[in-house]
Structure formats: C-alpha cells, structure tokens
XYZ file of N, CA and C in Angstrom:
282
model
N 67.056 70.779 74.683
C 68.113 70.927 73.706
C 69.174 69.869 73.976
N 69.548 69.112 72.957
C 70.547 68.063 73.093
C 71.899 68.590 72.655
N 72.918 68.094 73.334
C 74.283 68.488 73.010
C 75.038 67.269 72.500
N 75.865 67.491 71.520
C 76.693 66.404 71.012
C 77.768 66.071 72.029
N 78.141 64.810 72.077
C 79.197 64.410 73.006
C 80.475 65.160 72.693
N 81.185 65.544 73.747
C 82.455 66.225 73.564
C 82.334 67.728 73.374
N 81.122 68.257 73.364
C 80.942 69.699 73.202
C 81.099 70.458 74.511
N 81.104 69.759 75.587
C 81.213 70.439 76.879
C 82.647 70.846 77.137
N 82.823 72.025 77.689
C 84.171 72.525 77.950
C 84.536 72.444 79.418
N 83.615 72.023 80.269
C 83.863 72.069 81.698
C 84.257 70.733 82.308
N 84.345 69.690 81.565
C 84.712 68.406 82.129
C 83.736 67.344 81.694
N 83.998 66.134 82.130
C 83.200 65.016 81.652
C 81.753 65.075 82.116
N 81.481 65.675 83.224
C 80.116 65.760 83.726
C 79.516 67.153 83.568
N 80.231 68.056 82.959
C 79.727 69.402 82.790
C 79.872 70.255 84.037
N 80.656 69.766 85.004
C 80.846 70.483 86.258
C 82.287 70.972 86.309
N 82.493 72.256 86.575
C 83.869 72.756 86.635
C 84.598 72.165 87.832
N 85.912 72.012 87.747
C 86.661 71.479 88.885
C 86.609 72.436 90.071
N 86.708 71.892 91.266
C 86.649 72.701 92.483
C 87.903 73.555 92.610
N 87.773 74.818 93.010
C 88.951 75.656 93.231
C 89.621 75.353 94.562
N 89.022 74.473 95.370
C 89.529 74.147 96.697
C 90.068 72.722 96.703
N 91.371 72.553 96.522
C 91.918 71.200 96.525
C 91.975 70.665 97.955
N 90.962 69.976 98.361
C 90.894 69.422 99.705
C 91.445 67.999 99.692
N 91.979 67.542 100.821
C 92.573 66.217 100.864
C 91.581 65.095 100.571
N 90.329 65.280 100.879
C 89.332 64.259 100.597
C 88.050 64.935 100.152
N 87.110 64.149 99.657
C 85.865 64.730 99.190
C 84.902 64.998 100.335
N 85.114 64.367 101.477
C 84.234 64.574 102.622
C 84.964 65.376 103.681
N 84.288 66.369 104.214
C 84.890 67.215 105.235
C 84.233 66.904 106.569
N 85.046 66.879 107.591
C 84.544 66.705 108.942
C 83.470 67.758 109.190
N 82.313 67.378 109.747
C 81.243 68.359 109.981
C 81.685 69.536 110.846
N 82.551 69.286 111.820
C 83.041 70.387 112.658
C 83.924 71.338 111.855
N 84.736 70.788 110.966
C 85.586 71.628 110.113
C 84.722 72.450 109.168
N 83.696 71.825 108.608
C 82.791 72.546 107.711
C 82.095 73.682 108.446
N 81.694 73.433 109.675
C 81.039 74.466 110.472
C 82.001 75.622 110.756
N 83.253 75.302 111.064
C 84.237 76.359 111.307
C 84.483 77.190 110.048
N 84.534 76.540 108.902
C 84.705 77.267 107.643
C 83.509 78.181 107.411
N 82.306 77.649 107.602
C 81.094 78.457 107.408
C 81.070 79.656 108.351
N 81.453 79.438 109.597
C 81.473 80.546 110.564
C 82.504 81.602 110.167
N 83.661 81.164 109.683
C 84.694 82.112 109.259
C 84.227 82.921 108.053
N 83.535 82.267 107.119
C 83.004 82.975 105.947
C 81.941 83.972 106.382
N 81.051 83.558 107.290
C 80.011 84.465 107.782
C 80.645 85.683 108.452
N 81.666 85.458 109.285
C 82.334 86.565 109.968
C 83.001 87.515 108.973
N 83.626 86.940 107.938
C 84.272 87.774 106.921
C 83.233 88.606 106.167
N 82.092 88.007 105.871
C 81.011 88.738 105.184
C 80.495 89.873 106.057
N 80.260 89.571 107.320
C 79.751 90.586 108.239
C 80.723 91.765 108.332
N 82.012 91.455 108.460
C 83.020 92.510 108.573
C 83.117 93.324 107.281
N 83.096 92.642 106.138
C 83.189 93.337 104.848
C 81.995 94.246 104.623
N 80.798 93.764 104.950
C 79.584 94.569 104.759
C 79.596 95.790 105.670
N 79.945 95.591 106.931
C 79.943 96.711 107.878
C 80.929 97.793 107.432
N 82.118 97.367 107.032
C 83.132 98.336 106.611
C 82.719 99.042 105.318
N 82.215 98.283 104.349
C 81.807 98.871 103.068
C 80.630 99.823 103.258
N 79.661 99.429 104.090
C 78.480 100.260 104.347
C 78.904 101.600 104.950
N 79.793 101.532 105.936
C 80.258 102.754 106.597
C 81.030 103.645 105.625
N 81.943 103.051 104.864
C 82.726 103.825 103.898
C 81.834 104.483 102.851
N 80.837 103.749 102.369
C 79.925 104.298 101.367
C 79.104 105.438 101.952
N 78.739 105.342 103.232
C 78.002 106.414 103.887
C 78.847 107.670 104.020
N 80.121 107.486 104.352
C 81.033 108.630 104.468
C 81.190 109.318 103.114
N 81.147 108.527 102.039
C 81.259 109.094 100.694
C 79.961 109.760 100.238
N 78.914 109.634 101.033
C 77.659 110.299 100.714
C 76.721 109.511 99.822
N 76.929 108.214 99.704
C 76.046 107.410 98.857
C 74.692 107.201 99.517
N 73.675 107.051 98.698
C 72.330 106.765 99.194
C 72.267 105.310 99.644
N 71.128 104.916 100.181
C 70.973 103.545 100.678
C 71.224 102.526 99.561
N 70.669 102.789 98.380
C 70.862 101.851 97.276
C 72.335 101.734 96.906
N 73.025 102.860 96.891
C 74.455 102.854 96.588
C 75.248 102.130 97.652
N 74.882 102.336 98.901
C 75.563 101.645 99.991
C 75.348 100.139 99.890
N 74.148 99.725 99.503
C 73.862 98.294 99.327
C 74.733 97.719 98.213
N 74.836 98.416 97.110
C 75.660 97.936 96.003
C 77.118 97.795 96.417
N 77.624 98.766 97.171
C 79.006 98.703 97.642
C 79.180 97.518 98.598
N 78.207 97.292 99.465
C 78.282 96.177 100.420
C 78.263 94.836 99.689
N 77.418 94.712 98.679
C 77.362 93.465 97.899
C 78.686 93.243 97.178
N 79.247 94.287 96.639
C 80.549 94.176 95.976
C 81.629 93.721 96.939
N 81.564 94.183 98.188
C 82.545 93.764 99.185
C 82.431 92.266 99.468
N 81.215 91.762 99.510
C 81.019 90.323 99.723
C 81.587 89.541 98.540
N 81.333 90.022 97.339
C 81.802 89.321 96.139
C 83.317 89.273 96.054
N 84.009 90.222 96.680
C 85.470 90.272 96.622
C 86.144 89.491 97.740
N 85.396 88.879 98.619
C 85.993 88.111 99.717
C 86.750 86.921 99.139
N 87.952 86.732 99.609
C 88.808 85.639 99.130
C 88.445 84.352 99.867
N 87.468 83.631 99.338
C 86.975 82.419 100.000
C 88.062 81.360 100.137
N 88.846 81.192 99.104
C 89.877 80.153 99.154
C 90.840 80.389 100.314
N 91.241 81.629 100.530
C 92.177 81.907 101.619
C 91.534 81.668 102.986
N 90.241 81.928 103.109
C 89.547 81.660 104.375
C 89.525 80.161 104.639
N 89.158 79.382 103.623
C 89.111 77.921 103.785
C 90.490 77.385 104.148
N 91.506 77.819 103.422
C 92.864 77.353 103.694
C 93.311 77.718 105.104
N 92.986 78.949 105.542
C 93.390 79.383 106.888
C 92.716 78.551 107.959
N 91.411 78.343 107.828
C 90.673 77.574 108.835
C 91.192 76.143 108.903
N 91.395 75.518 107.742
C 91.875 74.134 107.738
C 93.294 74.032 108.283
N 94.141 75.013 107.971
C 95.503 75.016 108.510
C 95.485 75.213 110.026
N 94.612 76.096 110.509
C 94.498 76.310 111.955
C 94.039 75.036 112.651
N 93.120 74.304 112.020
C 92.629 73.043 112.608
C 93.746 72.006 112.683
N 94.581 71.940 111.644
C 95.676 70.978 111.634
C 96.716 71.330 112.686
N 96.947 72.615 112.906
C 97.951 73.054 113.869
C 97.466 72.960 115.308
N 96.147 72.953 115.507
C 95.601 72.919 116.864
C 95.737 71.524 117.459
N 95.896 71.469 118.781
C 95.941 70.153 119.437
C 94.609 69.433 119.296
N 94.647 68.139 119.451
C 93.439 67.312 119.337
C 92.344 67.822 120.262
N 91.095 67.840 119.766
C 89.986 68.384 120.557
C 89.255 67.295 121.259
C-alpha cells in the first residue's frame, strides 16, 4: 500500500520522536548497561509486589499474571533513565 507524501503524522520518517531527550544520540555502553539493569530491577520489584498483592486478593494464576503484566506496563521508564543518568553525572570519575 502506497501513501501520499505528507500523510504521515509521526514525522518525516514515520518515526515518533523519542520521549527521552538525551544529550547525544549515542550512549556510553556502561551507562546503557546501568539503565538496563535499573529497568530490570524495577520490573522484578513491580512483578513481585503485584504478584503477592494479587494473591492476597485471591486471584487465580491467570489473574495474578495479568496484574503483574500491568505493573510492568505502568513502570515510569523515563524517570528511571533520568535517575540513572543523573546519578552517573553526580558520581566521581570511574
């Protein structure tokens, strides 16, 4: 299916702008790893807490899974990225 020029609403390349205004387009591999680890930790914590809460409410396994997935979807990724990058800037040289 062909689209007429100018029909795209997301930008010149059809890609939405990034919600993370980073100082450059390339991130230090160590910084990227720290961000990934922080996101993984936040996911693990959100799932564990949601799973336990759903169990206390008497939900079945399927219900507990749905609650856990919802907890992951609600994680504030932007705030995690900003926190990790700010912590890196504040830390002494490694």
